[in-house]
PDB file of C-alpha atoms in Angstrom:
ATOM      1  CA  MET R   1       0.000   0.000   0.000  1.00 55.00           C
ATOM      2  CA  GLU R   2       1.073   3.597  -0.562  1.00 79.00           C
ATOM      3  CA  ILE R   3       2.011   5.560   2.549  1.00 79.00           C
ATOM      4  CA  LYS R   4      -0.984   7.826   2.024  1.00 84.00           C
ATOM      5  CA  ASP R   5      -3.379   4.882   1.875  1.00 85.00           C
ATOM      6  CA  VAL R   6      -2.001   3.402   5.084  1.00 79.00           C
ATOM      7  CA  VAL R   7      -2.263   6.738   6.875  1.00 81.00           C
ATOM      8  CA  ARG R   8      -5.849   7.198   5.669  1.00 85.00           C
ATOM      9  CA  GLU R   9      -6.810   3.705   6.847  1.00 84.00           C
ATOM     10  CA  LYS R  10      -5.200   3.994  10.282  1.00 81.00           C
ATOM     11  CA  TYR R  11      -6.567   7.439  11.036  1.00 82.00           C
ATOM     12  CA  GLY R  12      -9.992   6.421   9.815  1.00 83.00           C
ATOM     13  CA  GLU R  13      -9.887   3.530  12.267  1.00 81.00           C
ATOM     14  CA  ALA R  14      -8.844   5.916  15.043  1.00 80.00           C
ATOM     15  CA  ALA R  15     -11.836   8.165  14.339  1.00 80.00           C
ATOM     16  CA  LEU R  16     -14.214   5.216  14.420  1.00 80.00           C
ATOM     17  CA  ARG R  17     -12.802   4.075  17.758  1.00 77.00           C
ATOM     18  CA  VAL R  18     -13.464   7.485  19.250  1.00 77.00           C
ATOM     19  CA  ARG R  19     -17.026   7.565  17.902  1.00 74.00           C
ATOM     20  CA  SER R  20     -17.652   4.159  19.456  1.00 70.00           C
ATOM     21  CA  GLY R  21     -16.554   5.364  22.891  1.00 68.00           C
ATOM     22  CA  GLY R  22     -12.815   4.713  22.846  1.00 58.00           C
ATOM     23  CA  SER R  23      -9.796   6.990  22.735  1.00 53.00           C
ATOM     24  CA  SER R  24      -6.854   7.183  20.402  1.00 55.00           C
ATOM     25  CA  CYS R  25      -3.086   7.031  20.644  1.00 55.00           C
ATOM     26  CA  CYS R  26      -0.681   8.198  17.976  1.00 49.00           C
ATOM     27  CA  GLY R  27      -2.038   6.429  14.935  1.00 41.00           C
ATOM     28  CA  SER R  28      -0.611   2.943  15.153  1.00 40.00           C
ATOM     29  CA  ALA R  29      -1.318   2.096  18.783  1.00 42.00           C
ATOM     30  CA  PRO R  30      -4.648   0.503  19.752  1.00 38.00           C
ATOM     31  CA  SER R  31      -7.009   2.791  21.561  1.00 36.00           C
ATOM     32  CA  SER R  32      -7.908   2.184  25.186  1.00 40.00           C
ATOM     33  CA  PRO R  33      -9.204   4.362  28.029  1.00 42.00           C
ATOM     34  CA  GLY R  34      -5.886   4.104  29.851  1.00 44.00           C
ATOM     35  CA  CYS R  35      -3.679   4.668  26.821  1.00 50.00           C
ATOM     36  CA  VAL R  36      -0.584   6.685  27.703  1.00 50.00           C
ATOM     37  CA  ASP R  37       1.404   7.578  24.603  1.00 62.00           C
ATOM     38  CA  PRO R  38       4.762   9.372  25.094  1.00 62.00           C
ATOM     39  CA  ILE R  39       4.054  11.551  22.057  1.00 66.00           C
ATOM     40  CA  THR R  40       0.379  12.453  22.382  1.00 65.00           C
ATOM     41  CA  SER R  41      -0.115  12.671  26.147  1.00 64.00           C
ATOM     42  CA  ASN R  42      -0.465  15.815  28.276  1.00 66.00           C
ATOM     43  CA  LEU R  43      -0.465  18.335  25.441  1.00 72.00           C
ATOM     44  CA  TYR R  44      -3.482  20.471  26.364  1.00 75.00           C
ATOM     45  CA  ASP R  45      -4.348  22.074  29.682  1.00 75.00           C
ATOM     46  CA  ALA R  46      -7.743  21.937  31.383  1.00 74.00           C
ATOM     47  CA  SER R  47      -8.709  25.429  30.249  1.00 71.00           C
ATOM     48  CA  GLN R  48      -8.473  24.229  26.646  1.00 77.00           C
ATOM     49  CA  THR R  49      -9.948  20.745  26.936  1.00 75.00           C
ATOM     50  CA  GLY R  50     -12.824  22.007  29.067  1.00 77.00           C
ATOM     51  CA  SER R  51     -14.011  24.315  26.315  1.00 76.00           C
ATOM     52  CA  ILE R  52     -14.427  21.777  23.504  1.00 83.00           C
ATOM     53  CA  PRO R  53     -16.237  18.434  23.043  1.00 82.00           C
ATOM     54  CA  GLN R  54     -14.551  15.445  24.680  1.00 79.00           C
ATOM     55  CA  ASP R  55     -14.465  13.526  21.384  1.00 78.00           C
ATOM     56  CA  ALA R  56     -12.212  16.235  19.921  1.00 79.00           C
ATOM     57  CA  VAL R  57      -9.799  15.664  22.804  1.00 76.00           C
ATOM     58  CA  LEU R  58      -9.946  11.860  22.506  1.00 75.00           C
ATOM     59  CA  ALA R  59      -9.274  12.028  18.767  1.00 70.00           C
ATOM     60  CA  SER R  60      -6.182  14.189  19.162  1.00 72.00           C
ATOM     61  CA  LEU R  61      -3.206  12.454  17.527  1.00 75.00           C
ATOM     62  CA  GLY R  62      -0.769  15.345  17.774  1.00 75.00           C
ATOM     63  CA  CYS R  63       2.682  15.774  19.274  1.00 77.00           C
ATOM     64  CA  GLY R  64       2.315  19.347  20.480  1.00 82.00           C
ATOM     65  CA  ASN R  65      -0.028  22.249  21.053  1.00 86.00           C
ATOM     66  CA  PRO R  66       0.412  24.704  18.181  1.00 88.00           C
ATOM     67  CA  THR R  67      -2.568  26.812  19.227  1.00 88.00           C
ATOM     68  CA  ALA R  68      -0.882  27.577  22.561  1.00 85.00           C
ATOM     69  CA  LEU R  69       2.413  28.561  20.942  1.00 88.00           C
ATOM     70  CA  ALA R  70       1.234  30.292  17.763  1.00 91.00           C
ATOM     71  CA  ARG R  71       0.370  33.981  17.784  1.00 92.00           C
ATOM     72  CA  LEU R  72      -3.266  34.154  16.647  1.00 96.00           C
ATOM     73  CA  ASN R  73      -5.038  37.494  16.468  1.00 97.00           C
ATOM     74  CA  PRO R  74      -8.748  38.379  16.306  1.00 97.00           C
ATOM     75  CA  GLY R  75      -9.999  38.496  12.737  1.00 98.00           C
ATOM     76  CA  GLU R  76      -7.296  36.274  11.253  1.00 98.00           C
ATOM     77  CA  ILE R  77      -7.803  33.264   8.978  1.00 98.00           C
ATOM     78  CA  VAL R  78      -6.136  30.048  10.153  1.00 98.00           C
ATOM     79  CA  LEU R  79      -5.617  26.772   8.277  1.00 98.00           C
ATOM     80  CA  ASP R  80      -4.896  23.507  10.113  1.00 97.00           C
ATOM     81  CA  LEU R  81      -3.210  20.892   7.909  1.00 97.00           C
ATOM     82  CA  GLY R  82      -4.409  17.404   8.833  1.00 94.00           C
ATOM     83  CA  SER R  83      -7.076  18.603  11.243  1.00 94.00           C
ATOM     84  CA  GLY R  84      -8.262  15.171  12.441  1.00 90.00           C
ATOM     85  CA  GLY R  85     -11.039  15.401  15.027  1.00 91.00           C
ATOM     86  CA  GLY R  86     -10.837  19.190  14.999  1.00 93.00           C
ATOM     87  CA  ILE R  87      -9.277  20.055  18.361  1.00 93.00           C
ATOM     88  CA  ASP R  88      -6.804  22.646  17.023  1.00 94.00           C
ATOM     89  CA  VAL R  89      -9.353  24.113  14.602  1.00 96.00           C
ATOM     90  CA  LEU R  90     -11.905  24.658  17.351  1.00 95.00           C
ATOM     91  CA  LEU R  91      -9.303  26.169  19.679  1.00 95.00           C
ATOM     92  CA  SER R  92      -8.054  28.439  16.886  1.00 96.00           C
ATOM     93  CA  ALA R  93     -11.585  29.563  16.054  1.00 97.00           C
ATOM     94  CA  LYS R  94     -12.056  30.764  19.611  1.00 95.00           C
ATOM     95  CA  ARG R  95      -8.853  32.793  19.476  1.00 95.00           C
ATOM     96  CA  VAL R  96      -9.514  34.508  16.134  1.00 97.00           C
ATOM     97  CA  GLY R  97     -13.086  35.263  17.177  1.00 97.00           C
ATOM     98  CA  PRO R  98     -16.223  35.752  15.096  1.00 96.00           C
ATOM     99  CA  ALA R  99     -14.468  38.144  12.714  1.00 98.00           C
ATOM    100  CA  GLY R 100     -11.900  35.453  11.898  1.00 98.00           C
ATOM    101  CA  LYS R 101     -12.133  31.938  10.502  1.00 98.00           C
ATOM    102  CA  ALA R 102     -10.475  28.557  11.024  1.00 98.00           C
ATOM    103  CA  TYR R 103     -10.221  25.970   8.253  1.00 98.00           C
ATOM    104  CA  GLY R 104      -9.452  22.315   8.896  1.00 97.00           C
ATOM    105  CA  LEU R 105      -8.108  20.177   6.041  1.00 97.00           C
ATOM    106  CA  ASP R 106      -8.166  16.375   6.219  1.00 96.00           C
ATOM    107  CA  MET R 107      -8.257  13.539   3.698  1.00 94.00           C
ATOM    108  CA  THR R 108     -10.003  11.010   5.948  1.00 93.00           C
ATOM    109  CA  ASP R 109     -13.797  10.836   5.699  1.00 93.00           C
ATOM    110  CA  GLU R 110     -14.186   9.390   9.198  1.00 92.00           C
ATOM    111  CA  MET R 111     -12.120  12.168  10.771  1.00 92.00           C
ATOM    112  CA  LEU R 112     -14.021  14.834   8.839  1.00 95.00           C
ATOM    113  CA  ALA R 113     -17.346  13.421  10.035  1.00 93.00           C
ATOM    114  CA  LEU R 114     -16.078  13.396  13.623  1.00 93.00           C
ATOM    115  CA  ALA R 115     -14.725  16.944  13.328  1.00 94.00           C
ATOM    116  CA  ARG R 116     -17.992  18.304  11.930  1.00 96.00           C
ATOM    117  CA  GLU R 117     -19.909  16.622  14.730  1.00 94.00           C
ATOM    118  CA  ASN R 118     -17.529  18.198  17.249  1.00 93.00           C
ATOM    119  CA  GLN R 119     -18.076  21.571  15.611  1.00 96.00           C
ATOM    120  CA  ARG R 120     -21.834  21.116  15.930  1.00 95.00           C
ATOM    121  CA  LYS R 121     -21.537  20.167  19.605  1.00 94.00           C
ATOM    122  CA  ALA R 122     -19.279  23.153  20.280  1.00 94.00           C
ATOM    123  CA  GLY R 123     -21.672  25.545  18.529  1.00 95.00           C
ATOM    124  CA  VAL R 124     -18.780  27.172  16.653  1.00 95.00           C
ATOM    125  CA  THR R 125     -19.757  28.845  13.382  1.00 95.00           C
ATOM    126  CA  ASN R 126     -16.486  30.394  12.162  1.00 98.00           C
ATOM    127  CA  VAL R 127     -15.090  26.968  11.178  1.00 98.00           C
ATOM    128  CA  GLU R 128     -15.046  25.058   7.902  1.00 98.00           C
ATOM    129  CA  PHE R 129     -13.692  21.546   7.446  1.00 98.00           C
ATOM    130  CA  LEU R 130     -12.411  20.751   3.947  1.00 98.00           C
ATOM    131  CA  LYS R 131     -11.683  17.385   2.379  1.00 97.00           C
ATOM    132  CA  GLY R 132      -8.338  17.235   0.651  1.00 97.00           C
ATOM    133  CA  GLU R 133      -4.669  16.433   0.853  1.00 96.00           C
ATOM    134  CA  ILE R 134      -2.026  18.618   2.432  1.00 97.00           C
ATOM    135  CA  GLU R 135       0.035  18.262  -0.755  1.00 97.00           C
ATOM    136  CA  ASN R 136      -2.829  19.925  -2.699  1.00 97.00           C
ATOM    137  CA  ILE R 137      -4.522  22.497  -0.467  1.00 98.00           C
ATOM    138  CA  PRO R 138      -7.964  23.437  -1.853  1.00 98.00           C
ATOM    139  CA  LEU R 139      -7.644  27.160  -1.089  1.00 98.00           C
ATOM    140  CA  PRO R 140      -6.540  30.116  -3.246  1.00 98.00           C
ATOM    141  CA  ASP R 141      -3.135  31.762  -3.233  1.00 97.00           C
ATOM    142  CA  ASN R 142      -2.521  34.343  -0.483  1.00 97.00           C
ATOM    143  CA  SER R 143      -5.707  33.482   1.388  1.00 98.00           C
ATOM    144  CA  VAL R 144      -4.745  32.640   5.007  1.00 98.00           C
ATOM    145  CA  ASP R 145      -2.827  34.428   7.745  1.00 98.00           C
ATOM    146  CA  VAL R 146      -1.520  31.412   9.663  1.00 98.00           C
ATOM    147  CA  VAL R 147      -0.867  27.770   8.758  1.00 98.00           C
ATOM    148  CA  ILE R 148      -0.796  25.395  11.723  1.00 97.00           C
ATOM    149  CA  SER R 149      -0.438  21.608  11.914  1.00 95.00           C
ATOM    150  CA  ASN R 150       0.011  19.047  14.660  1.00 92.00           C
ATOM    151  CA  CYS R 151       2.255  16.083  13.896  1.00 89.00           C
ATOM    152  CA  VAL R 152       0.960  15.596  10.350  1.00 91.00           C
ATOM    153  CA  ILE R 153       3.568  16.945   7.928  1.00 94.00           C
ATOM    154  CA  ASN R 154       5.951  14.163   9.013  1.00 90.00           C
ATOM    155  CA  LEU R 155       3.408  11.653   7.647  1.00 89.00           C
ATOM    156  CA  SER R 156       3.650  12.988   4.084  1.00 92.00           C
ATOM    157  CA  ALA R 157       5.884  11.283   1.545  1.00 89.00           C
ATOM    158  CA  ASP R 158       6.271  14.631  -0.289  1.00 94.00           C
ATOM    159  CA  LYS R 159       7.093  17.166   2.391  1.00 96.00           C
ATOM    160  CA  ASP R 160       8.582  19.630  -0.098  1.00 98.00           C
ATOM    161  CA  ARG R 161       5.239  19.903  -1.854  1.00 98.00           C
ATOM    162  CA  VAL R 162       3.408  20.332   1.458  1.00 98.00           C
ATOM    163  CA  LEU R 163       5.663  23.244   2.391  1.00 98.00           C
ATOM    164  CA  ARG R 164       5.329  24.833  -1.052  1.00 98.00           C
ATOM    165  CA  GLU R 165       1.555  24.588  -0.761  1.00 98.00           C
ATOM    166  CA  ALA R 166       1.618  26.131   2.720  1.00 98.00           C
ATOM    167  CA  PHE R 167       3.727  28.969   1.341  1.00 98.00           C
ATOM    168  CA  ARG R 168       1.344  29.444  -1.594  1.00 98.00           C
ATOM    169  CA  VAL R 169      -1.827  29.845   0.458  1.00 98.00           C
ATOM    170  CA  LEU R 170      -0.272  32.167   3.044  1.00 98.00           C
ATOM    171  CA  LYS R 171      -0.726  35.891   2.608  1.00 97.00           C
ATOM    172  CA  PRO R 172       2.430  38.017   2.367  1.00 97.00           C
ATOM    173  CA  GLY R 173       3.719  38.273   5.916  1.00 97.00           C
ATOM    174  CA  GLY R 174       1.745  35.168   6.890  1.00 97.00           C
ATOM    175  CA  ARG R 175       3.052  32.722   9.491  1.00 98.00           C
ATOM    176  CA  PHE R 176       3.829  29.007   9.490  1.00 98.00           C
ATOM    177  CA  ALA R 177       3.476  27.644  13.042  1.00 97.00           C
ATOM    178  CA  VAL R 178       3.386  23.860  13.387  1.00 96.00           C
ATOM    179  CA  SER R 179       4.156  21.155  15.898  1.00 93.00           C
ATOM    180  CA  ASP R 180       5.973  18.164  14.450  1.00 92.00           C
ATOM    181  CA  VAL R 181       8.363  15.355  15.320  1.00 89.00           C
ATOM    182  CA  VAL R 182      11.930  15.926  14.115  1.00 91.00           C
ATOM    183  CA  VAL R 183      15.130  13.922  14.404  1.00 90.00           C
ATOM    184  CA  ARG R 184      18.562  14.894  15.663  1.00 90.00           C
ATOM    185  CA  GLY R 185      21.325  12.576  14.442  1.00 87.00           C
ATOM    186  CA  GLU R 186      21.349   9.151  12.787  1.00 86.00           C
ATOM    187  CA  VAL R 187      18.396   6.773  13.203  1.00 83.00           C
ATOM    188  CA  PRO R 188      18.517   2.983  12.628  1.00 82.00           C
ATOM    189  CA  ALA R 189      17.264   1.900   9.211  1.00 82.00           C
ATOM    190  CA  GLU R 190      14.948  -0.610  10.881  1.00 80.00           C
ATOM    191  CA  VAL R 191      12.965   2.267  12.389  1.00 80.00           C
ATOM    192  CA  ARG R 192      12.744   4.107   9.072  1.00 77.00           C
ATOM    193  CA  ARG R 193      11.441   0.985   7.347  1.00 74.00           C
ATOM    194  CA  SER R 194       8.573   0.466   9.737  1.00 74.00           C
ATOM    195  CA  MET R 195       5.356   1.679   8.137  1.00 55.00           C
ATOM    196  CA  GLU R 196       3.503   1.352  11.404  1.00 57.00           C
ATOM    197  CA  LEU R 197       5.952   3.695  13.077  1.00 71.00           C
ATOM    198  CA  TRP R 198       5.515   6.110  10.158  1.00 63.00           C
ATOM    199  CA  VAL R 199       1.765   6.141  10.719  1.00 55.00           C
ATOM    200  CA  GLY R 200       2.460   6.437  14.450  1.00 68.00           C
ATOM    201  CA  CYS R 201       4.206   9.805  13.909  1.00 67.00           C
ATOM    202  CA  ILE R 202       7.815   8.646  14.169  1.00 66.00           C
ATOM    203  CA  ALA R 203       9.536   7.132  11.158  1.00 72.00           C
ATOM    204  CA  GLY R 204       8.609   9.870   8.665  1.00 85.00           C
ATOM    205  CA  ALA R 205      10.230  12.579  10.756  1.00 88.00           C
ATOM    206  CA  LEU R 206      12.827  14.834   9.135  1.00 91.00           C
ATOM    207  CA  ARG R 207      16.157  15.796  10.638  1.00 92.00           C
ATOM    208  CA  ASP R 208      15.886  19.270  12.125  1.00 94.00           C
ATOM    209  CA  TYR R 209      18.317  20.844   9.655  1.00 95.00           C
ATOM    210  CA  ASP R 210      16.575  19.147   6.708  1.00 96.00           C
ATOM    211  CA  TYR R 211      13.255  20.618   7.852  1.00 97.00           C
ATOM    212  CA  ALA R 212      14.791  24.091   8.008  1.00 98.00           C
ATOM    213  CA  ALA R 213      16.376  23.656   4.566  1.00 98.00           C
ATOM    214  CA  LYS R 214      13.086  22.561   3.013  1.00 98.00           C
ATOM    215  CA  LEU R 215      11.300  25.567   4.500  1.00 98.00           C
ATOM    216  CA  ALA R 216      13.949  27.876   3.056  1.00 98.00           C
ATOM    217  CA  ARG R 217      13.666  26.258  -0.392  1.00 98.00           C
ATOM    218  CA  ALA R 218       9.900  26.758  -0.283  1.00 98.00           C
ATOM    219  CA  GLY R 219      10.508  30.493   0.209  1.00 97.00           C
ATOM    220  CA  PHE R 220      10.118  30.914   3.963  1.00 98.00           C
ATOM    221  CA  ASP R 221      12.314  33.040   6.175  1.00 97.00           C
ATOM    222  CA  ALA R 222      12.536  33.692   9.947  1.00 97.00           C
ATOM    223  CA  ILE R 223      12.817  29.901  10.428  1.00 98.00           C
ATOM    224  CA  ASP R 224      13.092  28.614  13.990  1.00 97.00           C
ATOM    225  CA  ILE R 225      12.845  25.113  15.488  1.00 96.00           C
ATOM    226  CA  GLU R 226      12.111  25.063  19.220  1.00 94.00           C
ATOM    227  CA  PRO R 227      12.208  21.677  21.019  1.00 93.00           C
ATOM    228  CA  THR R 228       9.135  21.118  23.176  1.00 92.00           C
ATOM    229  CA  ARG R 229       9.650  17.492  24.241  1.00 88.00           C
ATOM    230  CA  VAL R 230      12.681  15.181  24.017  1.00 88.00           C
ATOM    231  CA  TYR R 231      11.944  11.450  24.058  1.00 85.00           C
ATOM    232  CA  SER R 232      13.924   9.254  26.442  1.00 83.00           C
ATOM    233  CA  ILE R 233      14.994   5.610  26.244  1.00 81.00           C
ATOM    234  CA  GLU R 234      11.880   4.656  28.203  1.00 81.00           C
ATOM    235  CA  ASP R 235       9.706   6.524  25.695  1.00 79.00           C
ATOM    236  CA  ALA R 236      11.516   4.693  22.893  1.00 76.00           C
ATOM    237  CA  ARG R 237      10.915   1.337  24.565  1.00 78.00           C
ATOM    238  CA  GLN R 238       7.172   1.987  24.499  1.00 71.00           C
ATOM    239  CA  PHE R 239       6.847   2.735  20.825  1.00 71.00           C
ATOM    240  CA  LEU R 240       9.446   0.206  19.635  1.00 74.00           C
ATOM    241  CA  ALA R 241       8.239  -2.734  21.725  1.00 77.00           C
ATOM    242  CA  GLY R 242       4.694  -2.076  20.555  1.00 74.00           C
ATOM    243  CA  GLU R 243       5.836  -2.718  16.983  1.00 75.00           C
ATOM    244  CA  GLY R 244       7.473  -6.066  17.762  1.00 80.00           C
ATOM    245  CA  MET R 245      10.972  -4.631  17.473  1.00 80.00           C
ATOM    246  CA  ASP R 246      13.956  -5.335  19.744  1.00 83.00           C
ATOM    247  CA  ALA R 247      13.543  -2.381  22.081  1.00 82.00           C
ATOM    248  CA  ASP R 248      16.594  -3.277  24.177  1.00 84.00           C
ATOM    249  CA  ALA R 249      18.852  -3.190  21.133  1.00 85.00           C
ATOM    250  CA  ILE R 250      17.348  -0.148  19.424  1.00 83.00           C
ATOM    251  CA  ALA R 251      16.295   2.148  22.269  1.00 82.00           C
ATOM    252  CA  PRO R 252      19.851   3.208  23.245  1.00 83.00           C
ATOM    253  CA  GLN R 253      20.450   4.195  19.610  1.00 83.00           C
ATOM    254  CA  VAL R 254      17.480   6.579  19.535  1.00 83.00           C
ATOM    255  CA  GLU R 255      17.683   8.121  23.004  1.00 84.00           C
ATOM    256  CA  GLY R 256      17.158  11.873  22.738  1.00 87.00           C
ATOM    257  CA  LYS R 257      17.145  11.815  18.930  1.00 88.00           C
ATOM    258  CA  PHE R 258      13.392  12.077  18.423  1.00 87.00           C
ATOM    259  CA  ILE R 259      11.933  15.350  19.624  1.00 87.00           C
ATOM    260  CA  SER R 260       8.669  17.185  19.360  1.00 89.00           C
ATOM    261  CA  ALA R 261       9.300  20.713  18.174  1.00 93.00           C
ATOM    262  CA  PHE R 262       7.440  23.909  17.473  1.00 95.00           C
ATOM    263  CA  ILE R 263       8.492  25.065  14.019  1.00 97.00           C
ATOM    264  CA  ARG R 264       8.049  28.707  13.042  1.00 97.00           C
ATOM    265  CA  ALA R 265       8.605  30.432   9.721  1.00 98.00           C
ATOM    266  CA  ALA R 266       7.176  33.365   7.775  1.00 98.00           C
ATOM    267  CA  LYS R 267       6.279  34.248   4.211  1.00 98.00           C
ATOM    268  CA  PRO R 268       8.145  37.462   3.400  1.00 97.00           C
ATOM    269  CA  ALA R 269       5.892  40.512   3.470  1.00 93.00           C
ATOM    270  CA  GLY R 270       6.610  41.470  -0.114  1.00 82.00           C
ATOM    271  CA  CYS R 271       6.194  37.948  -1.507  1.00 71.00           C
ATOM    272  CA  CYS R 272       2.896  37.356  -3.315  1.00 66.00           C
ATOM    273  CA  SER R 273       3.495  34.262  -5.441  1.00 64.00           C
ATOM    274  CA  PRO R 274       5.049  30.801  -5.079  1.00 62.00           C
ATOM    275  CA  GLY R 275       8.751  30.846  -5.849  1.00 59.00           C
ATOM    276  CA  CYS R 276       9.099  34.624  -5.675  1.00 66.00           C
ATOM    277  CA  CYS R 277      11.676  34.398  -2.907  1.00 55.00           C
ATOM    278  CA  SER R 278      13.588  31.323  -4.064  1.00 48.00           C
TER     279      SER R 278
END
C-alpha cells in the first residue's frame, strides 16, 4: 500500500474508535481508556480541553499544542493541515473570534465526520472543514494568515510539496506555526522501514536541519525550530516494543534523537506568489 493509503486507513480507524466510545493514541497504537502515549499525552491544559467536546480531545493524535504557541489574532484566517477530530481548529476559532475563521483540512472521511460533529456540539460557526490532501490544499493563493499543523507533515511522503503549498496559500507576511516530530542525528534503518511507526508519527520525521532547509527552499524566512519534548529511552521502549521490534537493542540508539518541536517560519511581506523568494 502507498504511505498515504495506510495513513488514511489507520486514522480512519482511530476516528471510528473514538465515535464508538474509545480513545486514540498516535495512529498505530490501539485505543484504550488508559492509553498513555509518550508523544500524544499531556499536550493540552484543562482550560483548553474544558471548552471543547470530549471527542475532539480523545481524537487528538498530535505531538504538540500549536494553538498555545502560535500567535493568533482576532480576525485572522487560520488553516490547520491534517485537522483530524478538529481540536486545534476549534481552539483556533475561539482565538480569532467571530471576525476570523479557522479551516481544517483532512483527507479522511471518518475524521471529517467526527470533526464536523464536534463543531456542531461546540456551537462554533467560524469553522469550515475541507476534504483534501495537504500536498494539494484546496484554497486560493494568499488566502490565510496562519498555517498550523500538529504532527501531520511528518506523515507525508512529499514534504517539499506540502511546504510549497503552505507557502502558496499564506498571505504576504503570513506565518507558518506547526508542531511536528523531528530527528537529531542518525536513526537505525529498521525504524525508518517500519510503516507502522511512520503512521504512528515517528519514522517519517525529518532531521531538524533538513526541515529548516526545506522551509527555506519553499521560500520561507525567519525559520526557527524550538524543542518542546525530548523522548527518552523509556519513551523509545514503548513505541518500539509495541511494533514487535527489539527495544533493548534499538532504544539506546534513539535516546534523545526524536523530539517534538514547534516550528516557526514566515512568508516574506513582499512575496505574493510561489517561488518569488527562491
